[in-house]
């Protein structure tokens, strides 16, 4: 292994840890222990829905700003700045005394999650050889599952003995150590990695308006709507999972922690495994199968009750772990197959806004439906409908193997 490849591997591992921190701790630790927080600082499920919607809003705003800031400030400063803000937010949550302060800090962490991914993808193109790009980005994107896996241990080891604030302290210390290591290693990497092969001067660029006009309207709108459905189904699923299992279905906090652990463990491998399957049967059929697995997971959550035993809820965790991480790899893969480079970026940008908006709508509807019906089951039935509709859409979409060449030829 050369020194340059060793630095690339080191950077990819650090980036994976950063994703585990900003997504695993920053986005998913709160819903995993929300019942413990509510017992200390009371708030309704309606307020919880608004808070979760605010987190998604922070994610959307940061996603829009990250591209411009990366160009202006540079990729590595954006990454290191985001992880530093994440450390501060996690530490501040340990001292939060009001629902408003918790909501503000969670929204900040949601923004960190989006702001760290955009420059991370950009800088990986410079430090990771082309032949290893897929493996590197796959590992980095799976960082969320590693964070969720660590969450499950913190929930069982620290929460019963020391309370919910101890989890924010522990994650702050973990991410703080990771951030210090990142500052020491990545700053040096940034200085060493001077561009050795500068690209040729670009020719005249097609205007943004022309690119937008050239997009195939039907397929573009379909993909954007499907990503909205992804947010509507996947985001509230996690937001309300622990609250449903402990507050309504009658399961213990330990069972809820094990559910999150199963989701994390399965997610460590599911994205790569389903992606490999999609390479053989087409991405379109991979999406179709994945959405059906998500629908099965929603059904299992609906029927999960303490009297039914633990098998349904554990199966729900496994099937969600399979589908969740696969979805967020398959949809971008389909876009990259069906659109040229410039147009693919535009479609994916619009899709991410739709994804965040779907998460806001799903989280807020979830809180309202719980308050009005007294049950989370209608919320998961809504997610079931969104998953089935996504499966139907993916079944009707054109295959990338037959349409890819024509679509790219039409790209500007």
Short mmCIF file of C-alpha atoms in Angstrom, two decimals:
data_model
loop_
_atom_site.label_atom_id
_atom_site.label_comp_id
_atom_site.label_asym_id
_atom_site.label_seq_id
_atom_site.Cartn_x
_atom_site.Cartn_y
_atom_site.Cartn_z
CA UNK A 1 0.00 0.00 0.00
CA UNK A 2 1.44 3.35 -1.02
CA UNK A 3 1.44 6.38 1.26
CA UNK A 4 -1.19 8.07 -0.90
CA UNK A 5 -3.52 5.06 -0.85
CA UNK A 6 -3.00 4.76 2.90
CA UNK A 7 -4.08 8.38 3.36
CA UNK A 8 -7.12 7.73 1.16
CA UNK A 9 -8.17 4.75 3.29
CA UNK A 10 -7.65 6.79 6.45
CA UNK A 11 -9.80 9.62 5.09
CA UNK A 12 -12.60 7.25 4.04
CA UNK A 13 -12.65 5.67 7.51
CA UNK A 14 -12.81 9.11 9.13
CA UNK A 15 -15.59 10.17 6.77
CA UNK A 16 -17.53 7.03 7.69
CA UNK A 17 -17.17 7.97 11.34
CA UNK A 18 -18.36 11.50 10.60
CA UNK A 19 -21.49 10.14 8.89
CA UNK A 20 -22.10 7.84 11.86
CA UNK A 21 -21.85 10.89 14.11
CA UNK A 22 -23.99 13.40 12.22
CA UNK A 23 -26.64 10.96 11.02
CA UNK A 24 -26.53 8.16 13.60
CA UNK A 25 -26.20 10.40 16.68
CA UNK A 26 -27.45 13.73 15.36
CA UNK A 27 -30.62 12.48 13.64
CA UNK A 28 -31.56 9.11 15.13
CA UNK A 29 -30.56 9.13 18.80
CA UNK A 30 -33.38 11.47 19.81
CA UNK A 31 -36.27 9.33 18.49
CA UNK A 32 -34.65 6.23 20.01
CA UNK A 33 -34.89 7.65 23.56
CA UNK A 34 -37.75 10.12 23.19
CA UNK A 35 -39.87 8.46 25.89
CA UNK A 36 -37.14 8.98 28.49
CA UNK A 37 -36.85 12.65 27.51
CA UNK A 38 -40.66 13.13 27.63
CA UNK A 39 -40.76 11.77 31.18
CA UNK A 40 -38.36 14.53 32.26
CA UNK A 41 -39.40 17.37 29.94
CA UNK A 42 -43.05 16.71 29.00
CA UNK A 43 -44.27 17.42 25.46
CA UNK A 44 -47.01 15.94 23.32
CA UNK A 45 -46.64 13.75 20.26
CA UNK A 46 -47.96 16.66 18.23
CA UNK A 47 -45.03 18.76 19.43
CA UNK A 48 -42.74 15.85 18.66
CA UNK A 49 -44.01 15.85 15.09
CA UNK A 50 -43.33 19.57 14.76
CA UNK A 51 -39.83 19.11 16.19
CA UNK A 52 -39.09 16.29 13.76
CA UNK A 53 -40.41 18.41 10.91
CA UNK A 54 -38.09 21.25 11.97
CA UNK A 55 -35.14 18.83 11.83
CA UNK A 56 -36.07 17.92 8.27
CA UNK A 57 -36.38 21.63 7.43
CA UNK A 58 -32.89 22.22 8.79
CA UNK A 59 -31.66 19.32 6.66
CA UNK A 60 -33.25 20.80 3.53
CA UNK A 61 -31.90 24.31 4.07
CA UNK A 62 -28.40 23.01 4.77
CA UNK A 63 -28.54 20.78 1.69
CA UNK A 64 -29.32 23.82 -0.46
CA UNK A 65 -26.56 25.92 1.10
CA UNK A 66 -23.89 23.21 1.24
CA UNK A 67 -23.14 23.22 -2.47
CA UNK A 68 -22.56 26.98 -2.61
CA UNK A 69 -20.52 27.02 0.61
CA UNK A 70 -18.37 24.12 -0.55
CA UNK A 71 -17.40 26.06 -3.69
CA UNK A 72 -16.68 29.19 -1.65
CA UNK A 73 -14.97 27.71 1.41
CA UNK A 74 -13.62 24.39 0.17
CA UNK A 75 -14.67 20.82 0.89
CA UNK A 76 -12.43 19.98 3.84
CA UNK A 77 -13.19 23.19 5.80
CA UNK A 78 -16.89 22.46 5.36
CA UNK A 79 -16.47 18.90 6.62
CA UNK A 80 -14.38 19.87 9.63
CA UNK A 81 -16.63 22.82 10.45
CA UNK A 82 -19.74 20.62 10.32
CA UNK A 83 -18.29 17.98 12.62
CA UNK A 84 -17.20 20.71 15.08
CA UNK A 85 -20.75 22.12 15.13
CA UNK A 86 -22.07 18.58 15.65
CA UNK A 87 -19.88 18.17 18.75
CA UNK A 88 -21.18 21.46 20.14
CA UNK A 89 -24.80 20.55 19.48
CA UNK A 90 -24.52 17.13 21.13
CA UNK A 91 -22.91 18.64 24.21
CA UNK A 92 -25.53 21.39 24.43
CA UNK A 93 -28.36 18.82 24.30
CA UNK A 94 -27.04 17.29 27.51
CA UNK A 95 -27.72 20.60 29.26
CA UNK A 96 -30.99 21.51 27.50
CA UNK A 97 -33.80 22.45 29.89
CA UNK A 98 -36.70 23.18 27.52
CA UNK A 99 -38.46 21.70 24.52
CA UNK A 100 -37.63 24.80 22.47
CA UNK A 101 -33.91 24.45 23.14
CA UNK A 102 -34.01 20.75 22.25
CA UNK A 103 -35.85 21.56 19.02
CA UNK A 104 -33.32 24.24 18.04
CA UNK A 105 -30.35 22.00 18.72
CA UNK A 106 -31.88 19.04 16.86
CA UNK A 107 -32.55 21.30 13.88
CA UNK A 108 -28.90 22.40 13.99
CA UNK A 109 -27.78 18.76 14.01
CA UNK A 110 -30.08 18.02 11.09
CA UNK A 111 -28.33 20.76 9.16
CA UNK A 112 -24.93 19.30 10.06
CA UNK A 113 -25.97 15.95 8.60
CA UNK A 114 -26.75 17.51 5.22
CA UNK A 115 -23.83 19.95 5.25
CA UNK A 116 -21.26 17.24 5.83
CA UNK A 117 -22.38 14.84 3.08
CA UNK A 118 -22.25 17.19 0.07
CA UNK A 119 -18.58 18.24 0.48
CA UNK A 120 -17.66 14.69 1.53
CA UNK A 121 -18.81 13.31 -1.80
CA UNK A 122 -16.91 16.09 -3.56
CA UNK A 123 -13.59 15.62 -1.78
CA UNK A 124 -13.72 11.83 -2.09
CA UNK A 125 -13.45 12.24 -5.86
CA UNK A 126 -10.06 13.87 -5.36
CA UNK A 127 -8.53 11.51 -2.81
CA UNK A 128 -10.04 8.13 -3.77
CA UNK A 129 -9.00 6.44 -7.04
CA UNK A 130 -11.80 5.91 -9.56
CA UNK A 131 -11.65 2.13 -9.30
CA UNK A 132 -12.41 2.35 -5.58
CA UNK A 133 -15.05 5.11 -5.66
CA UNK A 134 -18.02 2.75 -5.36
CA UNK A 135 -16.61 0.85 -2.40
CA UNK A 136 -15.52 4.03 -0.64
CA UNK A 137 -18.83 5.87 -1.05
CA UNK A 138 -20.75 2.72 -0.13
CA UNK A 139 -18.84 2.41 3.12
CA UNK A 140 -19.22 6.12 3.89
CA UNK A 141 -22.98 6.09 3.28
CA UNK A 142 -23.35 3.07 5.57
CA UNK A 143 -21.94 5.12 8.44
CA UNK A 144 -25.49 5.83 9.61
CA UNK A 145 -26.01 2.15 10.40
CA UNK A 146 -22.84 2.08 12.51
CA UNK A 147 -24.09 5.09 14.46
CA UNK A 148 -27.45 3.44 15.06
CA UNK A 149 -25.64 0.28 16.18
CA UNK A 150 -23.68 2.28 18.77
CA UNK A 151 -26.93 3.97 19.85
CA UNK A 152 -28.44 0.62 20.74
CA UNK A 153 -25.60 -0.15 23.16
CA UNK A 154 -25.77 3.30 24.73
CA UNK A 155 -29.51 2.85 25.24
CA UNK A 156 -29.03 -0.40 27.15
CA UNK A 157 -25.86 0.50 29.08
CA UNK A 158 -26.27 4.19 29.99
CA UNK A 159 -29.95 5.11 29.80
CA UNK A 160 -31.27 2.93 32.66
CA UNK A 161 -28.42 3.83 35.02
CA UNK A 162 -27.62 7.47 34.25
CA UNK A 163 -30.57 8.92 32.32
CA UNK A 164 -30.97 10.38 28.84
CA UNK A 165 -28.53 13.26 29.33
CA UNK A 166 -25.68 10.78 29.76
CA UNK A 167 -26.18 9.59 26.17
CA UNK A 168 -25.67 13.09 24.79
CA UNK A 169 -22.55 13.46 26.94
CA UNK A 170 -21.19 10.11 25.74
CA UNK A 171 -21.82 10.89 22.06
CA UNK A 172 -20.32 14.36 22.49
CA UNK A 173 -17.13 12.81 23.86
CA UNK A 174 -17.01 10.18 21.10
CA UNK A 175 -17.54 12.68 18.31
CA UNK A 176 -15.20 15.17 19.97
CA UNK A 177 -12.37 12.64 19.91
CA UNK A 178 -13.20 11.81 16.30
CA UNK A 179 -13.26 15.50 15.38
CA UNK A 180 -9.84 16.13 16.95
CA UNK A 181 -8.43 13.17 15.01
CA UNK A 182 -10.04 14.50 11.87
CA UNK A 183 -8.59 17.98 12.35
CA UNK A 184 -5.11 16.53 12.82
CA UNK A 185 -5.19 14.04 9.97
CA UNK A 186 -7.45 15.61 7.33
CA UNK A 187 -5.92 19.06 7.60
CA UNK A 188 -2.57 17.51 6.81
CA UNK A 189 -4.14 15.48 4.03
CA UNK A 190 -5.66 18.61 2.53
CA UNK A 191 -2.22 20.25 2.40
CA UNK A 192 -0.57 17.22 0.85
CA UNK A 193 -3.21 16.53 -1.76
CA UNK A 194 -2.37 19.31 -4.15
CA UNK A 195 -3.98 18.66 -7.51
CA UNK A 196 -1.52 16.79 -9.70
CA UNK A 197 -3.60 16.67 -12.85
CA UNK A 198 -5.61 19.80 -13.30
CA UNK A 199 -8.60 19.40 -15.61
CA UNK A 200 -8.69 21.18 -18.90
CA UNK A 201 -10.35 24.55 -19.05
CA UNK A 202 -14.07 24.02 -19.40
CA UNK A 203 -15.86 25.06 -22.55
CA UNK A 204 -19.04 27.10 -22.70
CA UNK A 205 -21.54 25.85 -20.15
CA UNK A 206 -25.18 25.24 -20.81
CA UNK A 207 -27.33 27.58 -18.77
CA UNK A 208 -29.32 26.25 -15.83
CA UNK A 209 -32.57 27.22 -17.54
CA UNK A 210 -31.61 25.23 -20.65
CA UNK A 211 -30.74 22.17 -18.56
CA UNK A 212 -34.04 22.36 -16.72
CA UNK A 213 -35.96 22.70 -19.98
CA UNK A 214 -34.16 19.66 -21.45
CA UNK A 215 -35.08 17.32 -18.59
CA UNK A 216 -37.67 14.69 -19.52
CA UNK A 217 -40.60 16.05 -17.55
CA UNK A 218 -42.49 12.83 -16.97
CA UNK A 219 -39.60 10.75 -15.67
CA UNK A 220 -38.17 13.66 -13.67
CA UNK A 221 -41.49 14.33 -11.96
CA UNK A 222 -41.92 10.61 -11.25
CA UNK A 223 -38.53 10.33 -9.57
CA UNK A 224 -39.10 13.47 -7.51
CA UNK A 225 -42.50 12.20 -6.38
CA UNK A 226 -41.01 8.81 -5.48
CA UNK A 227 -38.36 10.50 -3.33
CA UNK A 228 -41.13 12.46 -1.62
CA UNK A 229 -42.78 9.11 -0.82
CA UNK A 230 -39.43 7.87 0.51
CA UNK A 231 -39.41 10.71 3.02
CA UNK A 232 -43.07 10.14 3.85
CA UNK A 233 -42.44 6.49 4.69
CA UNK A 234 -38.88 6.15 5.99
CA UNK A 235 -38.50 9.27 8.14
CA UNK A 236 -41.60 8.96 10.39
CA UNK A 237 -41.00 5.20 10.63
CA UNK A 238 -37.89 5.91 12.67
CA UNK A 239 -39.23 9.01 14.40
CA UNK A 240 -42.13 7.19 16.04
CA UNK A 241 -40.75 3.66 16.33
CA UNK A 242 -39.60 3.78 19.96
CA UNK A 243 -42.62 5.83 21.02
CA UNK A 244 -44.94 3.26 19.44
CA UNK A 245 -43.16 0.19 20.80
CA UNK A 246 -42.89 1.48 24.38
CA UNK A 247 -45.85 3.81 24.67
CA UNK A 248 -48.48 1.78 22.81
CA UNK A 249 -47.41 -1.73 21.88
CA UNK A 250 -46.23 -2.53 25.42
CA UNK A 251 -42.63 -3.48 24.75
CA UNK A 252 -39.82 -2.63 27.16
CA UNK A 253 -37.05 -0.12 26.60
CA UNK A 254 -34.60 -3.03 26.23
CA UNK A 255 -36.66 -4.53 23.41
CA UNK A 256 -36.79 -1.15 21.71
CA UNK A 257 -33.01 -0.84 21.99
CA UNK A 258 -32.55 -4.29 20.45
CA UNK A 259 -34.82 -3.27 17.58
CA UNK A 260 -32.53 -0.34 16.80
CA UNK A 261 -29.54 -2.65 17.12
CA UNK A 262 -30.98 -5.05 14.55
CA UNK A 263 -31.68 -2.15 12.18
CA UNK A 264 -28.08 -0.99 12.52
CA UNK A 265 -26.54 -4.45 12.09
CA UNK A 266 -28.59 -5.26 9.00
CA UNK A 267 -27.90 -1.81 7.56
CA UNK A 268 -24.16 -2.45 7.68
CA UNK A 269 -24.54 -4.95 4.85
CA UNK A 270 -27.92 -4.45 3.20
CA UNK A 271 -27.01 -1.49 0.97
CA UNK A 272 -24.11 -3.35 -0.62
CA UNK A 273 -26.02 -6.64 -0.88
CA UNK A 274 -29.14 -5.18 -2.50
CA UNK A 275 -26.96 -3.06 -4.77
CA UNK A 276 -25.16 -6.17 -5.97
CA UNK A 277 -28.53 -7.82 -6.64
CA UNK A 278 -29.72 -4.76 -8.55
CA UNK A 279 -26.65 -4.91 -10.77
CA UNK A 280 -27.85 -8.35 -11.89
CA UNK A 281 -31.62 -7.81 -12.19
CA UNK A 282 -31.62 -4.03 -12.99
CA UNK A 283 -31.92 -1.17 -10.53
CA UNK A 284 -35.63 -0.77 -11.35
CA UNK A 285 -36.45 -4.30 -10.18
CA UNK A 286 -34.16 -3.80 -7.19
CA UNK A 287 -36.23 -0.78 -6.17
CA UNK A 288 -39.47 -2.72 -6.69
CA UNK A 289 -38.33 -5.55 -4.41
CA UNK A 290 -36.96 -3.13 -1.81
CA UNK A 291 -40.22 -1.17 -1.58
CA UNK A 292 -42.14 -4.42 -1.09
CA UNK A 293 -39.78 -5.32 1.77
CA UNK A 294 -40.44 -1.88 3.29
CA UNK A 295 -44.19 -2.52 3.00
CA UNK A 296 -43.77 -5.84 4.82
CA UNK A 297 -41.88 -4.03 7.58
CA UNK A 298 -44.73 -1.52 8.01
CA UNK A 299 -47.24 -4.39 8.22
CA UNK A 300 -45.17 -6.11 10.91
CA UNK A 301 -45.04 -2.92 12.99
CA UNK A 302 -48.83 -2.56 12.74
CA UNK A 303 -49.46 -6.09 14.05
CA UNK A 304 -46.71 -5.93 16.67
CA UNK A 305 -48.14 -6.08 20.16
CA UNK A 306 -46.67 -7.42 23.37
CA UNK A 307 -49.13 -10.33 23.27
CA UNK A 308 -47.87 -11.32 19.83
CA UNK A 309 -44.36 -11.85 21.16
CA UNK A 310 -41.11 -10.29 20.06
CA UNK A 311 -40.74 -12.05 16.70
CA UNK A 312 -42.89 -9.60 14.67
CA UNK A 313 -41.06 -6.53 15.95
CA UNK A 314 -37.62 -8.07 15.37
CA UNK A 315 -38.64 -9.11 11.85
CA UNK A 316 -39.87 -5.54 11.31
CA UNK A 317 -36.42 -4.28 12.34
CA UNK A 318 -34.64 -6.66 9.97
CA UNK A 319 -36.87 -5.85 7.00
CA UNK A 320 -36.59 -2.12 7.63
CA UNK A 321 -32.81 -2.38 7.88
CA UNK A 322 -32.79 -4.19 4.54
CA UNK A 323 -35.02 -1.68 2.78
CA UNK A 324 -34.00 1.68 4.30
CA UNK A 325 -30.30 1.61 3.44
CA UNK A 326 -30.93 -0.01 0.05
CA UNK A 327 -33.45 2.65 -0.98
CA UNK A 328 -31.02 5.50 -0.46
CA UNK A 329 -28.49 3.77 -2.68
CA UNK A 330 -30.77 2.48 -5.42
CA UNK A 331 -32.60 5.72 -6.21
CA UNK A 332 -29.39 7.73 -6.85
CA UNK A 333 -28.06 4.77 -8.87
CA UNK A 334 -31.17 4.81 -11.07
CA UNK A 335 -30.85 8.56 -11.59
CA UNK A 336 -27.20 8.25 -12.57
CA UNK A 337 -28.09 5.56 -15.12
CA UNK A 338 -30.99 7.45 -16.67
CA UNK A 339 -29.53 10.97 -16.84
CA UNK A 340 -26.25 12.50 -17.90
CA UNK A 341 -23.86 13.99 -15.36
CA UNK A 342 -25.16 17.56 -15.27
CA UNK A 343 -28.82 16.62 -15.46
CA UNK A 344 -28.41 13.80 -12.91
CA UNK A 345 -27.13 16.32 -10.36
CA UNK A 346 -30.13 18.57 -10.95
CA UNK A 347 -32.66 15.74 -10.64
CA UNK A 348 -30.98 14.42 -7.49
CA UNK A 349 -30.92 17.90 -5.96
CA UNK A 350 -34.64 18.35 -6.55
CA UNK A 351 -35.24 14.83 -5.29
CA UNK A 352 -33.45 15.55 -2.02
CA UNK A 353 -35.65 18.58 -1.46
CA UNK A 354 -38.69 16.37 -2.09
CA UNK A 355 -37.25 13.78 0.29
CA UNK A 356 -36.89 16.34 3.07
CA UNK A 357 -40.35 17.73 2.39
CA UNK A 358 -41.79 14.24 2.55
CA UNK A 359 -40.08 13.75 5.90
CA UNK A 360 -41.59 16.99 7.21
CA UNK A 361 -45.08 16.05 6.03
CA UNK A 362 -44.78 12.51 7.37
CA UNK A 363 -43.49 13.55 10.79
CA UNK A 364 -46.08 16.27 11.24
CA UNK A 365 -48.94 14.08 10.02
CA UNK A 366 -47.72 11.35 12.36
CA UNK A 367 -47.99 13.60 15.39
CA UNK A 368 -51.41 14.89 14.36
CA UNK A 369 -52.75 11.38 13.64
CA UNK A 370 -51.50 10.09 16.98
CA UNK A 371 -53.14 12.99 18.80
CA UNK A 372 -56.46 12.58 16.95
CA UNK A 373 -56.74 8.77 16.96
CA UNK A 374 -54.79 7.89 20.09
CA UNK A 375 -52.76 5.30 18.16
CA UNK A 376 -49.67 5.09 15.99
CA UNK A 377 -51.16 2.33 13.85
CA UNK A 378 -52.77 4.74 11.34
CA UNK A 379 -49.36 6.40 10.98
CA UNK A 380 -47.72 3.13 9.96
CA UNK A 381 -50.65 2.34 7.66
CA UNK A 382 -49.91 5.65 5.93
CA UNK A 383 -46.29 4.54 5.52
CA UNK A 384 -47.49 1.18 4.19
CA UNK A 385 -49.52 2.98 1.52
CA UNK A 386 -46.53 5.14 0.55
CA UNK A 387 -44.28 2.07 0.26
CA UNK A 388 -46.79 0.19 -1.92
CA UNK A 389 -47.30 3.22 -4.14
CA UNK A 390 -43.50 3.50 -4.54
CA UNK A 391 -43.35 -0.18 -5.53
CA UNK A 392 -46.02 0.37 -8.20
CA UNK A 393 -44.19 3.45 -9.53
CA UNK A 394 -40.87 1.63 -9.73
CA UNK A 395 -42.57 -1.27 -11.53
CA UNK A 396 -43.94 1.14 -14.16
CA UNK A 397 -40.70 3.11 -14.63
CA UNK A 398 -38.48 2.36 -17.65
CA UNK A 399 -35.56 0.00 -17.21
CA UNK A 400 -32.20 1.69 -17.18
CA UNK A 401 -30.77 -1.01 -19.45
CA UNK A 402 -33.07 -0.17 -22.35
CA UNK A 403 -33.43 3.60 -21.88
CA UNK A 404 -30.01 4.61 -20.62
CA UNK A 405 -28.34 5.34 -23.94
CA UNK A 406 -31.27 7.31 -25.36
CA UNK A 407 -31.65 9.37 -22.22
CA UNK A 408 -28.00 10.37 -22.07
CA UNK A 409 -28.00 11.19 -25.76
CA UNK A 410 -30.82 13.64 -25.14
CA UNK A 411 -28.95 15.26 -22.23
CA UNK A 412 -27.47 18.72 -22.63
#
